[in-house]
Amino acid sequence: MFRAAGNLSKSMMRTQRRFLNLQEFQSKEILEKHGCSVQKFVVASNRKEAEEKWMSFGDHEYVVKAQILAGGRGKGKFINGTKGIGGVYITKEKNAALEAIDEMIGKRLVTKQTTEEGVRVDKVMIAEGVDIKRETYLAVLMDRESNGPVVVASPDGGMDIEAVAEKTPDRIFKTPIDIQMGMTDGQALKIAKDLQFEGNLLGAAATEIKRLYDLFIAVDATQVEINPLVETADGRVFCVDAKMNFDDSASYRQKEIFAYETFEEHDPREVDAHQFNLNYIGMDGNIACLVNGAGLAMATMDLIKLHGEDAVFNAVRIITSDPRVKCVLINIFGGIVNCATIANGVVNAVNKIGLKVPMVVRLEGTNVDAANIY
Ligand code: ADP
Ligand code: MG
């Protein structure tokens, strides 16, 4: 009874689902492909590249935006920043925009969504400024409560959306969508009204909302968040910021999107584990656990049959490479895979690695007595 290798190991060391998380510029490339409205932009890793790719936005302002996976950039601060600018800088002057690039690249940006150490900025987006009249919030999410997609909308979008959720939750509207039927025109219109679009703009906003929903389904997203979705002074609707997450289980059919994955901002131990199809979650504390989760026996069987002892070896190697780990606890229930096979795998791994910390192994289930000889 075998399932595909990718799936199996997911039930193995997984305590949490992993979702691919993209940079804003990547999300906007996808939005553009699906017909959503985004401003013109270029992406650069340094000032020279920005100058080469430079786009004149005519009378519009330039918006320089640090590309990191965390949100809250507008109100963020650079460690050792000299100009007091944050992760979103708006200017009419080309030179000031170029200076902002120099200021951002290579520095660490701290926002309320990062740790105190912040995240190093390696790329910036230079986008066309839009004349914003109103900022709204729109997100499409996979929602446990409604067992399917839900659209979360608020007319009070922008950088203080967390405060809106906390202080005026009645200003946040949720519309569950039937995943089989898709979003109806009536629902799209209702959401546009929730966002307080009016007159001519109501239709344009409804169209944009429907496109965003259709995109969410087409790309196997778990989240498409547009904050802000804006109304401009000249009566247009734009996705000014975008954050998208994707279901890792869909990576086999979303190859183009998963090709964006860079691992740059990931925990290096998780990256290492990923190469061996292991799901490793680095956490604080000093007891390391190698466990198999819900589909216990099957997952273990799959792991050992398909990945052989290499998987056990790599799992033990990765968790013991963390200097904070003072002890390893292995807790496995041997069902279809018998305990003797697992014990053999663990003993071989330990012999190869030369363990420097104590390891406690608990095996229970089929062939547990035979496992004692190892
Ligand atoms: P973050 O959510 O990480 O703070 P945003 O992209 O949402 O970053 O930018 C923060 C704020 O900056 C927006 O709410 C908006 O007011 C302003 N802003 C961002 N991009 C533009 C743009 N292209 N034109 C005009 N204003 C912008
Ligand atoms: Mg935003």
Coordinates of C-alpha atoms and ligand atoms in Angstrom, one line a residue:
M1 CA 0.0 0.0 0.0
F2 CA 2.1 2.9 -1.3
R3 CA 1.3 6.5 -1.8
A4 CA 3.5 9.1 -3.6
A5 CA 6.7 9.8 -1.8
G6 CA 5.9 13.5 -1.4
N7 CA 2.8 12.9 0.6
L8 CA 4.0 10.2 2.8
S9 CA 6.8 12.0 4.5
K10 CA 4.5 14.9 5.1
S11 CA 2.6 12.9 7.7
M12 CA 6.0 11.9 9.2
M13 CA 7.6 14.8 10.9
R14 CA 4.9 17.3 10.3
T15 CA 3.4 19.2 13.1
Q16 CA 2.3 22.1 11.0
R17 CA 1.5 22.5 7.3
R18 CA 4.1 24.2 5.2
F19 CA 2.8 26.8 2.8
L20 CA 4.9 28.4 0.1
N21 CA 5.1 32.1 0.7
L22 CA 6.0 34.5 -2.1
Q23 CA 7.5 37.9 -2.3
E24 CA 5.2 40.8 -3.2
F25 CA 6.7 41.1 -6.7
Q26 CA 6.2 37.4 -7.4
S27 CA 2.6 37.6 -6.2
K28 CA 2.1 40.6 -8.4
E29 CA 3.5 38.8 -11.5
I30 CA 0.9 36.1 -10.8
L31 CA -1.9 38.7 -10.3
E32 CA -0.9 40.3 -13.6
K33 CA -1.0 37.0 -15.5
H34 CA -4.6 36.4 -14.2
G35 CA -5.8 39.8 -15.3
C36 CA -5.9 41.6 -12.0
S37 CA -4.9 45.3 -11.8
V38 CA -1.4 46.0 -10.5
Q39 CA 0.7 49.1 -11.0
K40 CA 3.8 48.9 -13.3
F41 CA 6.9 47.9 -11.5
V42 CA 10.5 46.7 -11.8
V43 CA 12.5 44.7 -9.4
A44 CA 16.2 45.2 -8.6
S45 CA 19.0 43.9 -6.3
N46 CA 21.1 47.1 -6.5
R47 CA 21.0 50.7 -7.7
K48 CA 22.8 49.9 -11.0
E49 CA 20.2 47.3 -11.9
A50 CA 17.4 49.7 -11.0
E51 CA 18.9 52.3 -13.2
E52 CA 19.2 49.9 -16.1
K53 CA 15.6 48.7 -15.7
W54 CA 14.3 52.2 -14.8
M55 CA 10.8 52.9 -15.9
S56 CA 9.5 56.5 -15.9
F57 CA 6.1 56.7 -14.4
G58 CA 5.5 60.1 -15.9
D59 CA 3.8 62.4 -13.4
H60 CA 3.3 59.6 -10.9
E61 CA 5.3 59.1 -7.8
Y62 CA 7.9 56.3 -7.3
V63 CA 7.3 53.8 -4.6
V64 CA 10.4 51.9 -3.4
K65 CA 9.4 48.8 -1.5
A66 CA 11.6 46.3 0.4
Q67 CA 10.9 42.8 -0.7
I68 CA 10.8 40.6 2.4
L69 CA 8.2 37.9 3.2
A70 CA 6.9 39.7 6.3
G71 CA 4.2 42.4 6.2
G72 CA 4.1 45.7 8.0
R73 CA 6.9 47.1 5.9
G74 CA 5.4 50.6 5.7
K75 CA 5.8 51.0 9.4
G76 CA 9.0 49.0 9.7
K77 CA 12.5 50.3 10.6
F78 CA 15.9 49.5 9.3
I79 CA 18.6 48.4 11.8
N80 CA 21.4 51.0 11.4
G81 CA 19.2 52.9 9.0
T82 CA 20.6 56.4 8.4
K83 CA 17.8 58.2 6.7
G84 CA 14.9 57.1 9.0
I85 CA 13.0 55.6 6.1
G86 CA 10.9 52.4 6.4
G87 CA 10.3 49.5 4.1
V88 CA 8.0 51.6 1.8
Y89 CA 9.3 54.9 0.5
I90 CA 7.3 57.3 -1.7
T91 CA 8.9 60.1 -3.6
K92 CA 8.5 62.2 -6.8
E93 CA 12.3 62.4 -7.3
K94 CA 14.1 59.8 -9.2
N95 CA 17.3 60.5 -7.3
A96 CA 15.6 60.2 -3.9
A97 CA 14.2 56.8 -5.1
L98 CA 17.7 55.6 -6.1
E99 CA 19.1 56.7 -2.7
A100 CA 16.3 54.8 -1.0
I101 CA 17.4 51.7 -2.8
D102 CA 21.0 52.1 -1.5
E103 CA 19.5 52.6 2.0
M104 CA 17.4 49.5 1.9
I105 CA 19.6 46.8 0.1
G106 CA 21.7 44.8 2.5
K107 CA 20.1 46.2 5.6
R108 CA 17.8 44.4 8.0
L109 CA 14.2 45.5 8.2
V110 CA 12.3 45.0 11.4
T111 CA 8.5 45.0 11.3
K112 CA 5.9 43.9 13.7
Q113 CA 5.8 40.6 11.8
T114 CA 9.6 39.9 12.0
T115 CA 11.8 39.0 14.9
E116 CA 14.0 41.7 16.6
E117 CA 16.8 40.7 14.3
G118 CA 14.7 41.7 11.2
V119 CA 15.1 40.3 7.7
R120 CA 17.9 41.3 5.3
V121 CA 16.6 43.1 2.2
D122 CA 18.1 41.7 -1.0
K123 CA 15.6 43.1 -3.5
V124 CA 13.4 46.1 -3.9
M125 CA 10.5 46.8 -6.1
I126 CA 10.1 50.2 -7.7
A127 CA 6.5 50.7 -8.4
E128 CA 4.4 53.4 -10.0
G129 CA 2.7 55.4 -7.3
V130 CA -1.1 55.6 -7.5
D131 CA -3.2 58.4 -6.3
I132 CA -5.1 56.7 -3.5
K133 CA -8.5 57.9 -2.5
R134 CA -9.4 55.0 -0.3
E135 CA -7.7 51.8 1.0
T136 CA -9.8 48.7 1.5
Y137 CA -8.9 45.2 2.6
L138 CA -9.7 42.0 0.7
A139 CA -8.5 38.4 1.4
V140 CA -9.5 35.0 0.1
L141 CA -8.6 32.3 2.5
M142 CA -9.2 28.6 3.0
D143 CA -11.2 28.6 6.1
R144 CA -11.7 25.7 8.6
E145 CA -14.9 27.1 10.1
S146 CA -16.7 27.2 6.8
N147 CA -14.9 24.2 5.3
G148 CA -13.9 26.0 2.2
P149 CA -12.9 29.4 0.8
V150 CA -14.1 32.6 2.5
V151 CA -13.7 36.2 1.4
V152 CA -12.7 38.6 4.2
A153 CA -13.4 42.2 3.3
S154 CA -13.2 45.5 5.1
P155 CA -13.7 49.1 3.9
D156 CA -11.0 50.1 6.4
G157 CA -8.0 48.6 4.7
G158 CA -4.4 49.7 5.0
M159 CA -1.6 49.6 7.5
D160 CA -4.0 49.5 10.6
I161 CA -6.1 46.5 9.6
E162 CA -5.1 44.6 12.8
A163 CA -6.5 47.5 14.9
V164 CA -9.7 47.4 12.8
A165 CA -10.1 43.6 13.5
E166 CA -9.6 44.3 17.2
K167 CA -11.6 47.4 17.8
T168 CA -14.3 47.4 15.1
P169 CA -14.8 43.8 14.1
D170 CA -18.2 44.7 12.7
R171 CA -16.3 46.5 9.9
I172 CA -15.0 43.2 8.7
F173 CA -17.3 41.1 6.5
K174 CA -16.9 37.4 5.7
T175 CA -18.5 35.8 2.7
P176 CA -18.1 32.0 2.4
I177 CA -18.0 30.8 -1.1
D178 CA -19.2 27.4 -2.4
I179 CA -16.1 25.9 -3.9
Q180 CA -18.1 23.8 -6.4
M181 CA -20.2 26.8 -7.6
G182 CA -17.5 29.4 -7.5
M183 CA -18.2 33.0 -6.7
T184 CA -21.5 34.2 -8.1
D185 CA -22.0 37.7 -9.6
G186 CA -24.3 38.5 -6.7
Q187 CA -21.7 37.6 -4.2
A188 CA -19.0 39.7 -6.0
L189 CA -21.4 42.7 -6.0
K190 CA -22.2 42.2 -2.3
I191 CA -18.5 42.2 -1.4
A192 CA -17.9 45.3 -3.5
K193 CA -20.7 47.0 -1.5
D194 CA -19.1 45.7 1.8
L195 CA -16.0 47.5 0.6
Q196 CA -18.1 50.6 0.0
F197 CA -17.4 51.0 -3.7
E198 CA -20.1 53.0 -5.3
G199 CA -21.6 54.1 -8.7
N200 CA -19.5 53.1 -11.7
L201 CA -16.8 51.6 -9.5
L202 CA -19.1 49.0 -8.1
G203 CA -18.9 46.9 -11.3
A204 CA -15.2 47.4 -11.7
A205 CA -14.6 46.3 -8.1
A206 CA -16.9 43.3 -8.4
T207 CA -14.9 42.2 -11.5
E208 CA -11.6 42.6 -9.7
I209 CA -12.9 40.6 -6.7
K210 CA -14.1 37.8 -9.0
R211 CA -10.8 37.7 -10.7
L212 CA -9.0 37.4 -7.4
Y213 CA -11.3 34.6 -6.3
D214 CA -10.8 32.7 -9.6
L215 CA -7.0 33.2 -9.3
F216 CA -7.1 31.8 -5.7
I217 CA -8.7 28.6 -7.0
A218 CA -6.6 28.3 -10.2
V219 CA -3.3 28.5 -8.4
D220 CA -4.2 26.4 -5.3
A221 CA -3.6 29.2 -3.0
T222 CA -4.4 29.0 0.7
Q223 CA -4.4 32.8 1.0
V224 CA -4.6 35.8 -1.4
E225 CA -4.5 38.9 0.6
I226 CA -4.7 42.4 -1.0
N227 CA -4.1 45.1 1.5
P228 CA -4.7 47.7 0.4
L229 CA -7.1 47.2 -2.5
V230 CA -7.4 50.8 -3.4
E231 CA -9.8 53.2 -5.1
T232 CA -7.9 55.9 -7.0
A233 CA -8.8 59.5 -7.4
D234 CA -9.4 58.9 -11.1
G235 CA -11.8 56.1 -10.4
R236 CA -9.8 52.9 -10.8
V237 CA -9.3 49.8 -8.6
F238 CA -5.7 48.6 -7.9
C239 CA -4.1 45.8 -5.9
V240 CA -1.4 47.9 -4.2
D241 CA 0.0 45.2 -2.0
A242 CA -0.3 41.4 -2.4
K243 CA 0.5 38.4 -0.2
M244 CA -0.1 34.9 -1.4
N245 CA 0.4 31.5 0.1
F246 CA 0.1 28.2 -1.6
D247 CA -0.8 24.7 -0.6
D248 CA 2.4 22.6 -0.6
S249 CA 0.3 19.5 -1.5
A250 CA -0.4 21.1 -4.8
S251 CA 3.2 21.6 -5.8
Y252 CA 3.0 18.8 -8.3
R253 CA 0.5 20.7 -10.4
Q254 CA 1.7 24.2 -9.7
K255 CA 5.3 23.8 -10.9
E256 CA 5.6 27.3 -12.3
I257 CA 4.7 28.8 -9.0
F258 CA 6.7 26.5 -6.8
A259 CA 9.7 27.3 -9.1
Y260 CA 9.7 30.7 -7.3
E261 CA 10.7 29.1 -4.0
T262 CA 14.1 30.3 -3.0
F263 CA 14.5 29.2 0.6
E264 CA 16.4 32.4 1.3
E265 CA 14.4 33.4 4.3
H266 CA 13.9 29.9 5.6
D267 CA 15.5 28.2 8.5
P268 CA 18.5 26.4 7.0
R269 CA 17.7 23.2 8.9
E270 CA 14.3 23.2 7.3
V271 CA 15.9 23.7 3.9
D272 CA 18.2 20.8 4.6
A273 CA 15.4 18.5 5.7
H274 CA 13.3 19.5 2.6
Q275 CA 15.9 18.0 0.3
F276 CA 15.2 14.7 1.8
N277 CA 11.5 15.0 1.7
L278 CA 11.4 15.3 5.5
N279 CA 9.2 17.8 7.3
Y280 CA 11.3 19.4 10.0
I281 CA 10.1 22.2 12.1
G282 CA 12.9 24.0 14.1
M283 CA 11.6 25.2 17.5
D284 CA 13.0 26.5 20.8
G285 CA 13.6 24.2 23.7
N286 CA 16.2 21.4 24.2
I287 CA 14.5 18.1 23.6
A288 CA 14.4 17.1 20.0
C289 CA 11.6 14.8 18.8
L290 CA 11.5 12.5 15.9
V291 CA 8.0 11.3 15.7
N292 CA 5.5 10.0 13.3
G293 CA 2.1 11.6 13.3
A294 CA -1.5 10.7 12.6
G295 CA -1.3 8.0 9.9
L296 CA 1.3 6.5 12.2
A297 CA 2.0 3.0 11.0
M298 CA 1.4 3.7 7.3
A299 CA 3.6 6.8 7.2
T300 CA 6.4 4.9 8.9
M301 CA 6.1 2.0 6.5
D302 CA 6.1 4.4 3.6
L303 CA 9.1 6.2 4.9
I304 CA 11.1 3.1 5.5
K305 CA 10.0 1.3 2.3
L306 CA 10.4 4.2 0.0
H307 CA 13.2 6.3 1.5
G308 CA 14.9 3.4 3.2
E309 CA 17.1 4.0 6.2
D310 CA 18.5 7.1 4.6
A311 CA 15.4 8.9 5.8
V312 CA 15.9 7.9 9.4
F313 CA 19.6 8.7 9.1
N314 CA 19.0 12.2 7.7
A315 CA 16.3 12.9 10.2
V316 CA 18.6 12.0 13.1
R317 CA 21.5 13.9 11.5
I318 CA 19.5 17.1 11.1
I319 CA 17.9 17.2 14.5
T320 CA 21.2 16.5 16.2
S321 CA 23.0 19.2 14.2
D322 CA 21.3 21.8 16.3
P323 CA 23.7 22.7 19.2
R324 CA 20.8 23.5 21.5
V325 CA 19.6 19.9 21.4
K326 CA 20.7 18.1 24.5
C327 CA 18.5 15.0 24.2
V328 CA 16.6 13.2 21.5
L329 CA 13.2 11.5 22.1
I330 CA 12.0 9.1 19.4
N331 CA 8.5 7.9 19.9
I332 CA 7.1 5.5 17.3
F333 CA 4.2 3.2 17.2
G334 CA 5.0 0.2 15.0
G335 CA 1.9 -1.0 13.3
I336 CA 2.2 -2.4 9.8
V337 CA 5.9 -1.5 10.0
N338 CA 7.2 -3.6 12.7
C339 CA 9.3 -2.3 15.6
A340 CA 12.3 -4.4 14.7
T341 CA 12.7 -2.7 11.3
I342 CA 12.5 0.7 12.9
A343 CA 14.9 -0.2 15.7
N344 CA 17.3 -1.4 13.0
G345 CA 17.1 1.9 11.2
V346 CA 17.6 4.0 14.3
V347 CA 20.6 1.9 15.4
N348 CA 22.3 2.2 12.0
A349 CA 21.7 5.9 11.9
V350 CA 23.2 6.4 15.4
N351 CA 26.2 4.2 14.5
K352 CA 26.9 6.2 11.4
I353 CA 26.4 9.6 13.0
G354 CA 28.2 9.0 16.3
L355 CA 25.6 10.6 18.6
K356 CA 26.9 13.0 21.2
V357 CA 23.7 13.5 23.1
P358 CA 21.5 10.9 24.9
M359 CA 18.7 9.4 22.8
V360 CA 15.6 7.9 24.3
V361 CA 13.6 5.6 22.0
R362 CA 10.1 4.4 22.7
L363 CA 8.8 1.7 20.5
E364 CA 5.4 0.1 20.9
G365 CA 3.4 -2.2 18.7
T366 CA 4.1 -5.1 16.3
N367 CA 7.3 -7.1 16.9
V368 CA 8.2 -5.0 19.9
D369 CA 10.0 -7.9 21.5
A370 CA 12.1 -8.6 18.5
A371 CA 13.1 -4.9 18.5
N372 CA 14.8 -5.6 21.9
I373 CA 17.8 -7.4 20.3
Y374 CA 19.0 -4.1 18.7
Ligands
ADP1 P1 3.1 46.8 4.0 O1 1.7 46.2 4.1 O2 4.2 45.8 4.1 O3 3.3 47.9 5.0 P2 2.2 48.1 1.5 O4 2.6 47.7 0.2 O5 0.8 47.7 2.0 O6 3.3 47.4 2.6 O7 2.5 49.6 1.7 C1 2.1 50.4 2.8 C2 1.3 51.6 2.4 O8 2.1 52.4 1.5 C3 0.0 51.3 1.7 O9 -1.0 51.0 2.6 C4 -0.2 52.5 0.9 O10 -0.8 53.6 1.6 C5 1.2 53.0 0.5 N1 1.6 52.5 -0.8 C6 2.2 51.3 -1.1 N2 2.4 51.2 -2.5 C7 1.9 52.3 -3.0 C8 1.8 52.8 -4.4 N3 2.2 52.0 -5.4 N4 1.2 54.0 -4.6 C9 0.8 54.7 -3.5 N5 0.9 54.3 -2.3 C10 1.4 53.1 -2.0
MG2 MG 0.1 46.0 2.9

